[in-house]
XYZ file of C-alpha atoms in Angstrom:
652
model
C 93.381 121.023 145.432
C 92.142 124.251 143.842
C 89.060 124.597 145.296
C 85.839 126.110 143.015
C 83.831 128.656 145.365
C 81.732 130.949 143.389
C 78.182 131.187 142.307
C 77.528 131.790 138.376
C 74.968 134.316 137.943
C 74.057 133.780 134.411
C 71.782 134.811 131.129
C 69.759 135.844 133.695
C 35.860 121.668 131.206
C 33.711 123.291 127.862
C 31.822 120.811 126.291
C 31.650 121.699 122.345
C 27.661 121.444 122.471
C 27.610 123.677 125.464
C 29.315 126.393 124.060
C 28.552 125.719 119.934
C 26.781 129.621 120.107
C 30.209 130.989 121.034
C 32.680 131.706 118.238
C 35.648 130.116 118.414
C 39.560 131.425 118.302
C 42.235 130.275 116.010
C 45.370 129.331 116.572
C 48.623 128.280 114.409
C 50.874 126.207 115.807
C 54.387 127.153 116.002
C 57.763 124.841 116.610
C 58.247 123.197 119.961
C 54.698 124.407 121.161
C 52.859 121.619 123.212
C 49.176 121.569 124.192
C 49.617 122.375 127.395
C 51.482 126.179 126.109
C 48.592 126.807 124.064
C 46.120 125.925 126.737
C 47.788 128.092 129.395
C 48.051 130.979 126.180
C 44.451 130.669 126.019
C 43.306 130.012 129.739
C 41.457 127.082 128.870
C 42.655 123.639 129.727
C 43.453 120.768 126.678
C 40.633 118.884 127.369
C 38.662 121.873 125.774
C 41.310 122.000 122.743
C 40.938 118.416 121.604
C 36.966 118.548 122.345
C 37.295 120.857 119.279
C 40.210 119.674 117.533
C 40.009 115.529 117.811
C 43.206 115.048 115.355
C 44.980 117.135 117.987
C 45.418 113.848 120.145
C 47.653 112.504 117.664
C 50.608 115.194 118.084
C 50.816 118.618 116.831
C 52.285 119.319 113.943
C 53.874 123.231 112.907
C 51.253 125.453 111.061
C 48.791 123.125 112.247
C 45.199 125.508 112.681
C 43.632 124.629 116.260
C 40.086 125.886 117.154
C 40.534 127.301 120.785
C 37.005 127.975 122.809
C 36.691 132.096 123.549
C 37.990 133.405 126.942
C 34.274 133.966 127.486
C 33.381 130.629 127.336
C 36.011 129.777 129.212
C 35.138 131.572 132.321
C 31.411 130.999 131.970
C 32.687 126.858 132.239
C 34.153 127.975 135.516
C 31.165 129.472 136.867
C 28.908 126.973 138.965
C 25.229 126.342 137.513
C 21.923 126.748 139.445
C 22.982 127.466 142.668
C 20.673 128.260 145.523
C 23.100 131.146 146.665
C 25.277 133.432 145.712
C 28.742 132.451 144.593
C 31.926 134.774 145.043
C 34.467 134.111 142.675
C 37.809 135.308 142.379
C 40.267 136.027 139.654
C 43.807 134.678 140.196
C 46.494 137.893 140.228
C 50.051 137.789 139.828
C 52.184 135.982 142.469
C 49.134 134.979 144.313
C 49.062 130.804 145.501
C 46.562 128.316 146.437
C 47.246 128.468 150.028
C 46.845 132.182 149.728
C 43.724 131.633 148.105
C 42.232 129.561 150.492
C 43.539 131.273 153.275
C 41.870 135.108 152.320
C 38.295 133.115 152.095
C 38.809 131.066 154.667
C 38.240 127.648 152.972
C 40.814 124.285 152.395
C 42.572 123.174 149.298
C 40.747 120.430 149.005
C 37.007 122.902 149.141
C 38.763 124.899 146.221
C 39.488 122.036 144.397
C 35.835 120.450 144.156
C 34.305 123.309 143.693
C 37.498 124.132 140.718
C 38.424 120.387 139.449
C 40.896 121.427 136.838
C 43.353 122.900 139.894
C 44.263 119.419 139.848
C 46.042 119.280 136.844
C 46.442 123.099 135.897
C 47.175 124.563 138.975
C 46.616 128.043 139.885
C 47.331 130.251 136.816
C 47.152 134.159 136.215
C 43.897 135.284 135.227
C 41.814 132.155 136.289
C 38.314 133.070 137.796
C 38.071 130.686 140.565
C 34.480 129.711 142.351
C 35.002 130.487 146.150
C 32.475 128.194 147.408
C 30.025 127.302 150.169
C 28.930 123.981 150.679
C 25.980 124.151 149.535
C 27.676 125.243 145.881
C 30.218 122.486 146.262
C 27.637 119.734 146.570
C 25.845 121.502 143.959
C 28.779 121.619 141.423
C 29.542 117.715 142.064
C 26.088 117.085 140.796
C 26.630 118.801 138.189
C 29.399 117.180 136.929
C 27.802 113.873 137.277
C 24.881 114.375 134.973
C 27.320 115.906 132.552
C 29.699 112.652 132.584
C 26.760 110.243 131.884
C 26.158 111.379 128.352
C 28.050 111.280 125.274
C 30.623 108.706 126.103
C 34.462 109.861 124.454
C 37.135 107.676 124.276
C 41.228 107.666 123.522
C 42.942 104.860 122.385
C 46.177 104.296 124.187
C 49.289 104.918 122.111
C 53.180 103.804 122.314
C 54.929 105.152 125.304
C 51.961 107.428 127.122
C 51.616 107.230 130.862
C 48.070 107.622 133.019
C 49.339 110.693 134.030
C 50.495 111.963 130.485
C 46.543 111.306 129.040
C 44.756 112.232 132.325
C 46.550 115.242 131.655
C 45.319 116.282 127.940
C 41.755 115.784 129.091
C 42.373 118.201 132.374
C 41.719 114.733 134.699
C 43.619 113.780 137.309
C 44.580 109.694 136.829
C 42.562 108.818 140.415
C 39.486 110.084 138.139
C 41.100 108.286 135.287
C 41.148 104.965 136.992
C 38.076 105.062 138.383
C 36.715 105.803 135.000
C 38.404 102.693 134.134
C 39.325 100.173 137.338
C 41.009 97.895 134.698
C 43.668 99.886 133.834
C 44.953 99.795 137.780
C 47.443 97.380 137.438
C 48.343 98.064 133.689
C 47.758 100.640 130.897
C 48.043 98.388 127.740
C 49.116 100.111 124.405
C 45.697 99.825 122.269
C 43.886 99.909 125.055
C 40.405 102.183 124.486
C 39.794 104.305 127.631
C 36.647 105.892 128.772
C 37.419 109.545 129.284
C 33.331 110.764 129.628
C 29.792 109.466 129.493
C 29.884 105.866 130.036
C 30.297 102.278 128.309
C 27.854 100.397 126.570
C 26.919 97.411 129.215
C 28.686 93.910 128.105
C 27.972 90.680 129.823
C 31.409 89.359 130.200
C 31.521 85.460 131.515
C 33.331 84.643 134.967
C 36.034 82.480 134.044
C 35.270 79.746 136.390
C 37.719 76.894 135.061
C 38.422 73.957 137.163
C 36.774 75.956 140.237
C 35.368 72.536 141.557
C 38.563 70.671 141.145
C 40.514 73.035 143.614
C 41.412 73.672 146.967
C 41.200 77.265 148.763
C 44.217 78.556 147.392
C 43.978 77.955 143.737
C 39.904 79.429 144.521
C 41.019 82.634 145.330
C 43.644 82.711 142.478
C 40.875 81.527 139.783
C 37.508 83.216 140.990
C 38.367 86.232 141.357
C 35.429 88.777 139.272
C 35.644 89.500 135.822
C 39.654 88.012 135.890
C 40.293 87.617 132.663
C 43.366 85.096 131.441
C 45.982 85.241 128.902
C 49.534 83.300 128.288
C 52.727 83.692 129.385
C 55.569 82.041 127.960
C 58.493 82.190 130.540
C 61.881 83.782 129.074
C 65.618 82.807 130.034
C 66.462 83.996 133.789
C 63.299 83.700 135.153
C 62.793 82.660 138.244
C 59.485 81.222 140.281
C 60.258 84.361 142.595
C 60.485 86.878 140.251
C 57.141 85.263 138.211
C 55.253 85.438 141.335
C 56.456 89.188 141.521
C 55.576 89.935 138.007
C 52.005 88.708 138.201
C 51.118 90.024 141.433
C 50.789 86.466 143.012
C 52.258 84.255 145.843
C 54.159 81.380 144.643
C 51.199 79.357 145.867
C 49.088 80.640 143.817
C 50.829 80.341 140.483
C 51.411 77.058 140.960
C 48.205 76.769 141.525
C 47.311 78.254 138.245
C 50.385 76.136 136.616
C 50.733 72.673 138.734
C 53.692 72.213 136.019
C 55.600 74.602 138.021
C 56.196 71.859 140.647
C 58.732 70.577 138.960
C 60.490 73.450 137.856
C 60.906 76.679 135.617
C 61.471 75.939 132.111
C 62.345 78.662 129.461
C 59.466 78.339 126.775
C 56.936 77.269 129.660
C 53.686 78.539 128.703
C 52.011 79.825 131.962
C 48.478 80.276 132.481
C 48.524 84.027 133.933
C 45.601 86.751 134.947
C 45.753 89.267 132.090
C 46.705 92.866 132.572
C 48.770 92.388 135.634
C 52.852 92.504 134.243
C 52.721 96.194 134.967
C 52.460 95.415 139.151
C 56.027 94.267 138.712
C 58.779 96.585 137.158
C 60.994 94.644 134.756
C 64.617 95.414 135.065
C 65.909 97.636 132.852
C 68.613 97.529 130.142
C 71.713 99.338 130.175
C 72.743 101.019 127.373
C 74.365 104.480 126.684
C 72.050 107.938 125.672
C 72.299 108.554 122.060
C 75.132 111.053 121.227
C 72.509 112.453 118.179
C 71.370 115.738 119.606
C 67.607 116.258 118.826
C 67.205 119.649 116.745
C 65.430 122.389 118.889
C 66.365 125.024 121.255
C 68.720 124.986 123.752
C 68.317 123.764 127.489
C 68.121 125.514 130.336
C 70.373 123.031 133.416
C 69.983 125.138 136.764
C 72.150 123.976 139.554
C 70.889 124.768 143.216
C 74.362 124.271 145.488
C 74.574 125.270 149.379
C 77.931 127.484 148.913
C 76.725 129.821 151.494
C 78.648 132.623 150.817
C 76.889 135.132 153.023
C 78.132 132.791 156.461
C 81.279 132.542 154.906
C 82.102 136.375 154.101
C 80.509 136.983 157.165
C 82.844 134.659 159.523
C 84.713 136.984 161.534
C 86.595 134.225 163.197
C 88.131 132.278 160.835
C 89.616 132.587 157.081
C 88.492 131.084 154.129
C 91.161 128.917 154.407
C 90.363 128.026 158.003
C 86.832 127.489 157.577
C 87.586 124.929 154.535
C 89.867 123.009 157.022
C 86.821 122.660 159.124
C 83.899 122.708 157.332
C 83.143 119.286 155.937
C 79.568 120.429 154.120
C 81.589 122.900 152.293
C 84.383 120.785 150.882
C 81.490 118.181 150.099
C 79.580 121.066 148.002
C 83.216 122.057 146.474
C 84.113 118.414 145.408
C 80.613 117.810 143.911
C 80.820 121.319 141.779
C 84.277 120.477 140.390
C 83.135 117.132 139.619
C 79.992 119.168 137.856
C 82.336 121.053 136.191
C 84.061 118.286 134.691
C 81.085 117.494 133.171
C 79.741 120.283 131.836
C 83.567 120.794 130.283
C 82.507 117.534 128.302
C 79.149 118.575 127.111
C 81.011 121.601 125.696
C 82.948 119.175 123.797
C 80.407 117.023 122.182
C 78.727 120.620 121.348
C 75.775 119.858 123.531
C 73.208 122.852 123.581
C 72.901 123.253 127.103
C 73.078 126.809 129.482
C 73.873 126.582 132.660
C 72.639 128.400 135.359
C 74.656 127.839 138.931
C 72.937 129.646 142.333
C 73.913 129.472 146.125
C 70.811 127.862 147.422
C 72.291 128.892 150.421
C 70.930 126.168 152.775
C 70.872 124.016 156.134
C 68.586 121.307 157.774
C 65.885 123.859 158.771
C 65.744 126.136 155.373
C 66.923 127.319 152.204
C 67.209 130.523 149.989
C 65.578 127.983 147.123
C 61.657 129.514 146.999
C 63.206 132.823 146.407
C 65.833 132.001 143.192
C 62.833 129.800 141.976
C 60.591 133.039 141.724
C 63.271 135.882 140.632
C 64.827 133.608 138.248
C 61.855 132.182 136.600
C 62.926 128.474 136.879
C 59.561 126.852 136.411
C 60.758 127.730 132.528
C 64.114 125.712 133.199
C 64.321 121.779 131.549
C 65.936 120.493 134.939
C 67.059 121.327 138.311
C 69.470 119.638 140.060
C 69.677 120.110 143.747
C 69.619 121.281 146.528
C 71.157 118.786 148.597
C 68.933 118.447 151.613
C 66.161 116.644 151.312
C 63.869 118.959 152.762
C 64.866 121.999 150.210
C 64.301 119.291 147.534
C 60.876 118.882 147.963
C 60.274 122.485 148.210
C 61.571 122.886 145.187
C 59.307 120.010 143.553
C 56.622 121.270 144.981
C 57.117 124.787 144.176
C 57.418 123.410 140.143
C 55.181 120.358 140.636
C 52.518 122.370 137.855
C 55.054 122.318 135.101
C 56.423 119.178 136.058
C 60.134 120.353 135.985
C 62.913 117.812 137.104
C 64.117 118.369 140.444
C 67.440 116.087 140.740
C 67.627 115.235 143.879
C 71.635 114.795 144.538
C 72.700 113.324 147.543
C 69.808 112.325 149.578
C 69.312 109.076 150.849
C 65.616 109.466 151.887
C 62.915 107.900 150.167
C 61.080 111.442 149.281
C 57.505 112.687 149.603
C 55.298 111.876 146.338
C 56.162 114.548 144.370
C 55.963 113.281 140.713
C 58.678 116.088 139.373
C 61.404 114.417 141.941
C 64.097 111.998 141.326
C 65.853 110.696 143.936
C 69.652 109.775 142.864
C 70.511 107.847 145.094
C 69.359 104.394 146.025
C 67.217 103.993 149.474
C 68.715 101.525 151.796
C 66.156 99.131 151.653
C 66.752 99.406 147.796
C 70.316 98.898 148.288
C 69.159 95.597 150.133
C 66.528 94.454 148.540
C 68.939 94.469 144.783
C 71.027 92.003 147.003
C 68.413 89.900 148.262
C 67.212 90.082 144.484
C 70.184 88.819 142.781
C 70.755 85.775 145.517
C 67.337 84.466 144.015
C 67.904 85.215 140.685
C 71.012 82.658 141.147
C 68.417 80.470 142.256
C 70.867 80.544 145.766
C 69.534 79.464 149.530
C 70.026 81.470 151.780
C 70.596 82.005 155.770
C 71.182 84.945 158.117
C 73.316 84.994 160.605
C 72.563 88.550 162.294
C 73.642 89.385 165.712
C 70.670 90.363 168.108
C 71.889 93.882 168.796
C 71.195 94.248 164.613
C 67.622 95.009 165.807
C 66.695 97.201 162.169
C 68.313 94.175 160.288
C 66.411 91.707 161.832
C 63.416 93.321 161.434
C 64.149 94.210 157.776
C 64.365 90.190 157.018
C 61.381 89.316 158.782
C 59.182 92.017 156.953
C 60.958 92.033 153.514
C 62.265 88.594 152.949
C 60.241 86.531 154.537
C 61.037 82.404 154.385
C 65.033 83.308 154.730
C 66.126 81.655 157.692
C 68.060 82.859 160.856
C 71.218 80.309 162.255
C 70.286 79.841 165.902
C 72.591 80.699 169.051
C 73.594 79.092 172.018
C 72.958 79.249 175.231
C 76.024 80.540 175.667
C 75.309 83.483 173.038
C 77.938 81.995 170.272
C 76.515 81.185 166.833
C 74.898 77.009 166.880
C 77.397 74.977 164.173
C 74.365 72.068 164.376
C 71.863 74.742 163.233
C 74.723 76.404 160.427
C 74.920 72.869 159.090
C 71.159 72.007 159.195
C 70.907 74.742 156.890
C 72.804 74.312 154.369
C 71.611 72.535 150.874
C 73.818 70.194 148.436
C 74.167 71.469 144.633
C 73.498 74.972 145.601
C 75.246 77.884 146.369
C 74.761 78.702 150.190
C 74.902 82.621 150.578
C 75.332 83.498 154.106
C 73.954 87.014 155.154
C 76.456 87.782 157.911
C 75.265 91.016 160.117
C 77.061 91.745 163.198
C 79.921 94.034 164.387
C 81.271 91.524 166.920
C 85.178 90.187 165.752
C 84.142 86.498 167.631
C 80.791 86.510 166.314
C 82.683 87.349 162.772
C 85.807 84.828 163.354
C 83.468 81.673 164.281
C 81.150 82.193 161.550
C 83.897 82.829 158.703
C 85.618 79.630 160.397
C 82.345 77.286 159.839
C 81.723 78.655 156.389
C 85.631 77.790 155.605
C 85.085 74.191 157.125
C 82.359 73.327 155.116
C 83.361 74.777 152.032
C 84.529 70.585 150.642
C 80.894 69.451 150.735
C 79.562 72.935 150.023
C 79.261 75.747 147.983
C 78.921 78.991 149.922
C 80.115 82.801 149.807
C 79.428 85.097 152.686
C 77.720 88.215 152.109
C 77.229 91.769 154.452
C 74.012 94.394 153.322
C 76.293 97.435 155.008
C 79.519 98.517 155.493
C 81.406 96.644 158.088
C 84.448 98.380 159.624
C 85.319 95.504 161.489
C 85.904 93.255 158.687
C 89.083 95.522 158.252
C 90.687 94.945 161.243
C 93.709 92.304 161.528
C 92.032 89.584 163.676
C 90.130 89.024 160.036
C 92.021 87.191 157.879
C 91.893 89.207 154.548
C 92.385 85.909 152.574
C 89.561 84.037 153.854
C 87.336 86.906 153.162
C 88.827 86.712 149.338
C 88.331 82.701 149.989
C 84.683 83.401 150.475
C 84.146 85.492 148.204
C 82.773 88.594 149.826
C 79.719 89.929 148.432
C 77.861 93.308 148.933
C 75.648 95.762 147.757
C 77.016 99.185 146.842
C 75.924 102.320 145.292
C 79.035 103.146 144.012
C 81.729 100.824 142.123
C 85.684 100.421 141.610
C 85.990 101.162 138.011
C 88.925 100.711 136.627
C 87.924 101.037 132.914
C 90.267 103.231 130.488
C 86.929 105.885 130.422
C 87.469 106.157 134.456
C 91.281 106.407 134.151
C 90.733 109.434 131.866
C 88.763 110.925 134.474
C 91.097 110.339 136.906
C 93.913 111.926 135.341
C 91.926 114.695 133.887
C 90.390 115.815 137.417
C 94.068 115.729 138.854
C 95.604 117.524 135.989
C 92.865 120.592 137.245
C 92.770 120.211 141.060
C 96.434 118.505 141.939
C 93.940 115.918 143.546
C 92.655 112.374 142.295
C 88.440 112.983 142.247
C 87.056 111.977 145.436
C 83.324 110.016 146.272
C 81.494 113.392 145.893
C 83.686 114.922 142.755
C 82.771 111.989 141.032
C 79.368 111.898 142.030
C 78.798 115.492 140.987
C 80.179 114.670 137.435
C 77.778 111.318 137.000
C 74.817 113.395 138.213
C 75.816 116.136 135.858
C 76.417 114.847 132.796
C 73.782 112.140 132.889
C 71.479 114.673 133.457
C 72.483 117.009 130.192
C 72.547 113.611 128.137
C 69.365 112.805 128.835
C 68.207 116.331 127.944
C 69.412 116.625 124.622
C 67.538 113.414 123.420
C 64.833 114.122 121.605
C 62.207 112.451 124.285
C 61.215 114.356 127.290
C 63.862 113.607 130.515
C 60.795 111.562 131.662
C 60.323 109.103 129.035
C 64.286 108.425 128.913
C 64.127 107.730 132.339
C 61.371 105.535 131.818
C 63.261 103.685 129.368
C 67.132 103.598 129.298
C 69.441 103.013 132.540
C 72.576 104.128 132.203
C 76.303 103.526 134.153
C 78.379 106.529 134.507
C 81.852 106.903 136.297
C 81.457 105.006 139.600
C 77.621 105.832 139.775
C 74.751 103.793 137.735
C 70.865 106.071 137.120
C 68.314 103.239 136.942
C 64.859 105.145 137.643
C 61.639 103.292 138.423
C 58.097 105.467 138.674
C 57.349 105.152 142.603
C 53.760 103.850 143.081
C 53.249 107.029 145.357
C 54.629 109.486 142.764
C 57.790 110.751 141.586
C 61.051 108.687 140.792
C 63.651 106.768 142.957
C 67.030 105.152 141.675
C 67.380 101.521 141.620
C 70.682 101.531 140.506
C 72.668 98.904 143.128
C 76.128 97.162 142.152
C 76.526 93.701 143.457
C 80.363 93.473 144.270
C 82.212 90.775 145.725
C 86.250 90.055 146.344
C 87.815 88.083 143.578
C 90.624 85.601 143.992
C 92.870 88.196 141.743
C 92.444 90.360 144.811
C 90.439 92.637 143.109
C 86.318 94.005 143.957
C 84.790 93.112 140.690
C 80.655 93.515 139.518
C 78.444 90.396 139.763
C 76.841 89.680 136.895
């Protein structure tokens, strides 16, 4: 295999009565500028933009004329009123952080922040003038604030595809403020919707829906009564399952029955439900697969960065062994050298659908305890970049998100199987285990299946995974002898439905005996044996291959066996290059790679085509969901089971 080691070095708040004395700046706006450019331009935050300019909030359009408050004002917003001592204040110089900040005067981020609320969403910028406060100014400034809210109340009506954070952020809120502005938009942000962004709404008596309160037991109380619930209809599409119903409206199965006593007979398509309003959003619909428009938006180009652990310096500097020798041994290395010719591959495409991307390749030069990545972020300027991906550790990820958190710059995470800290710039690429199981779990109900564990008692994490995740599936009881109980296998199983047994144990007896019952019931019943993780002792030959295939093995797996003419072109593309057929982590590094440049040439933001289109690469499928913590994590599971053709094929 011709192995790739280099690193490419390349193309290196105002209110408007407050401040209606002071004269105000004007700006025209110029292609591909957003609001949030101008504001920084400016050093004032968009909030004060649209205060002046209210058809701003609509979009900006090219030799559009914005009035932009004075720097003067400006600063004189960030000053603290009365206050009964005096205030330092600080302006913000080059390089200089938050935590440097704080540390010089001696006071927490969180002090700065109060006493400076737009940190939250701007960040620390050059040429800010910061209040360093006391606590007697910080308690003086939140009082401030308060009267100032309780006036003229302003609103924004919510449009097509915007996010809590993407309008808390054009009024220089942060969406905690948001929400508590407006509690009802918790659960949901409905298109239409009018949101309180100051002052404060006219008081409304709204009735407590109280229907059929008397007629009810406890249950069906606490689903009906709850304050100010309002109620709207649901009519139940093809697919849908009690399970995933009670997931999509936030209730138990109880209590939508409760709310529906139709629903004791059944799920109908065309069933009109009876469902609280505004609570859909609790449960993330599954999303479509389709393929990224091959239209490239008009615009400048893209700036891809890659951040990959070559660690040249340790290498030149291994007296010991060769290059050679050290690739024979080093198994981080070859995994960073598959992935790169994989990204290669990919980027060799994008040239030849004419996508206009640069790309930028650096030796993040890293390990489990650190990383060269804070220094290329701040000699290279990458806060300017559309997307990073890398580095591979988890740890160096986050530093990087965090590091470009204030220009919310992608960070693709690559390889990590961690769930992340809550940084909402990161994407995590690869599914979490408990994703991987849960999508299994998932699909067994969505085939309206019952289902049974059989999980051996030295599978601790397993066991405790089912109790705490998927509650009401049963476990098949032992012996007293230790060997799985055929009277409690049998007890189990249901007529007319398929019988998925979760089988979880490394022991060949414990994996003979249960294969063997499964096998003997299989004229009276239908069921197909399933595993959540690899299982090497499946391969051995005490396990009869063919009554795994008989059984129909079923998994969960983040990658798949395509064998589609699109993967065979791969294939014989990456050998024709590297002598070699692509390997787990060469085609990895090409799905990463090129999903990421197609989603950047679209002409939506990389967020809002994650939020919408899932897509299936090589072996490797990107289905992002928003966590509820922050930041993005990859739901993207095949279901795979062993076909009588003796092939692995997808579940649909």
């Amino acid at each position: 295999m011709k192995y790739f080691f280099a690193c490419i070095l390349s193309f290196f708040l105002v209110e408007q009565s407050s401040f209606a004395q002071e004269k105000a700046i004007t700006h025209r706006v110029t292609a591909d500028e957003t609001i949030v450019q101008i504001a920084q331009k400016y050093q004032v935050t968009p909030y004060d933009i649209y205060q002046l300019n209210p058809d701003a909030q609509r979009g900006l359009k090219v030799n559009m004329v914005l009035l932009i408050p004075n720097k003067a004002g400006y600063k004189a917003k960030m000053e603290p009123a009365k206050v009964s001592k005096p205030v330092n204040s600080h302006e913000v110089l080059p390089k200089e952080t938050m935590y440097g900040i704080c540390k010089k005067y001696d006071i927490t981020e969180e002090e700065l922040k109060k006493a400076n609320p737009f940190l939250e969403t701007d960040g620390v910028q050059i040429g800010q003038i910061l209040v360093i406060p006391s606590k007697n100014v910080v308690k003086t400034i939140v009082k401030s604030e308060v009267s100032v809210v309780s006036e003229k109340p302003l609103y924004h009506v919510v449009l097509p595809k915007e996010t809590k954070y993407s309008i808390a952020k054009q009024y220089g809120l942060t969406v905690e403020e948001l929400e508590k502005r407006n509690p009802e938009i918790i659960p949901n942000l409905t298109i239409g919707y009018q949101l309180l962004i100051k002052g404060s709404r006219p008081k409304e008596v709204e009735p407590l829906e109280t229907v059929g309160v008397t007629k009810v037991n406890s249950i069906i109380a606490s689903a009906v009564t709850r304050p100010l619930q309002q109620y709207t209809n649901y009519e139940v599409k093809p697919q849908e399952t009690l399970y995933s119903l009670s997931k999509k409206f936030d209730l138990s199965q109880e209590e939508l029955i409760a709310l529906n006593p139709d629903l004791k007979n059944g799920v109908a398509i065309g069933m009109v439900l009876r469902t609280p309003a505004n609570t859909i959003a609790n449960f993330q619909e599954k999303k479509e697969f389709g393929s990224l428009s091959k239209i490239i938006a008009e615009g400048r180009r893209k700036r891809l960065v890659l951040l990959l652990p070559f660690n040249i310096p340790h290498v030149e500097g291994d007296t010991l062994n060769s290059t050679v020798e050290r690739l024979k041994k080093d198994k981080f290395l070859n995994m960073t050298l598959d992935f790169y010719s994989g990204a290669l591959m990919a980027i060799d495409s994008a040239k030849t659908l004419g996508l206009p991307i640069d790309i930028e390749i650096y030796d993040s030069q890293e390990n489990k305890n650190g990383s060269n990545v804070i220094s290329i972020i701040q000699k290279n300027q990458l806060e300017t970049a559309n997307a990073i991906i890398g580095p591979f550790y988890q740890s160096n990820a986050e530093v990087a998100a965090k590091l470009l958190a204030e220009t919310n710059t992608p960070v693709i995470s690559p390889l990590s199987k961690d769930v992340g800290n809550p940084f909402r710039n990161l994407y995590q690429t690869i599914p979490s285990t408990d994703v991987v199981k849960n999508t299994m779990f998932d699909y067994m109900r969505s085939k309206g299946g019952n289902i049974m564990a059989v999980v051996d008692k030295k599978k601790i994490s397993i066991i405790n995974y089912i109790k705490e995740n998927q509650k009401g599936v049963p476990f098949v009881a032992f012996t007293d002898r230790g060997a799985v109980s055929v009277e409690s296998f049998k007890s189990l199983l249901v007529r007319g439905r398929m019988n998925y047994v979760v089988m979880e144990t490394a022991n060949t007896w414990m994996i003979k005996t249960t294969i063997a019952m499964m096998v003997g019931v299989m004229k009276d019943y239908q069921v197909q044996l399933v595993i959540l993780e690899p299982n090497d002792t499946l391969d051995f030959e005490e396990i009869k291959f063919d009554n795994l295939v008989k059984l129909k093995l079923m998994y969960p797996s983040v990658t798949r066996e395509n064998v589609s003419p699109e993967a065979m072109v791969f294939d014989k593309n990456y050998k024709k290059i590297n002598n070699i057929y692509p390997g787990t982590y060469a085609t990895r590094g090409f799905d990463v790679m090129f999903d990421t440049m197609m989603r950047l040439v679209q002409d939506v933001k990389f967020e809002e085509t994650v939020n919408s289109v899932a897509t299936k690469q090589i072996d490797n499928q990107f289905e992002y969901y928003r966590k509820p913590d922050g930041g993005y994590t990859n739901k993207g599971v095949f279901v795979l089971y062993y076909d009588s053709d003796l092939t692995i094929k997808e579940a649909k």
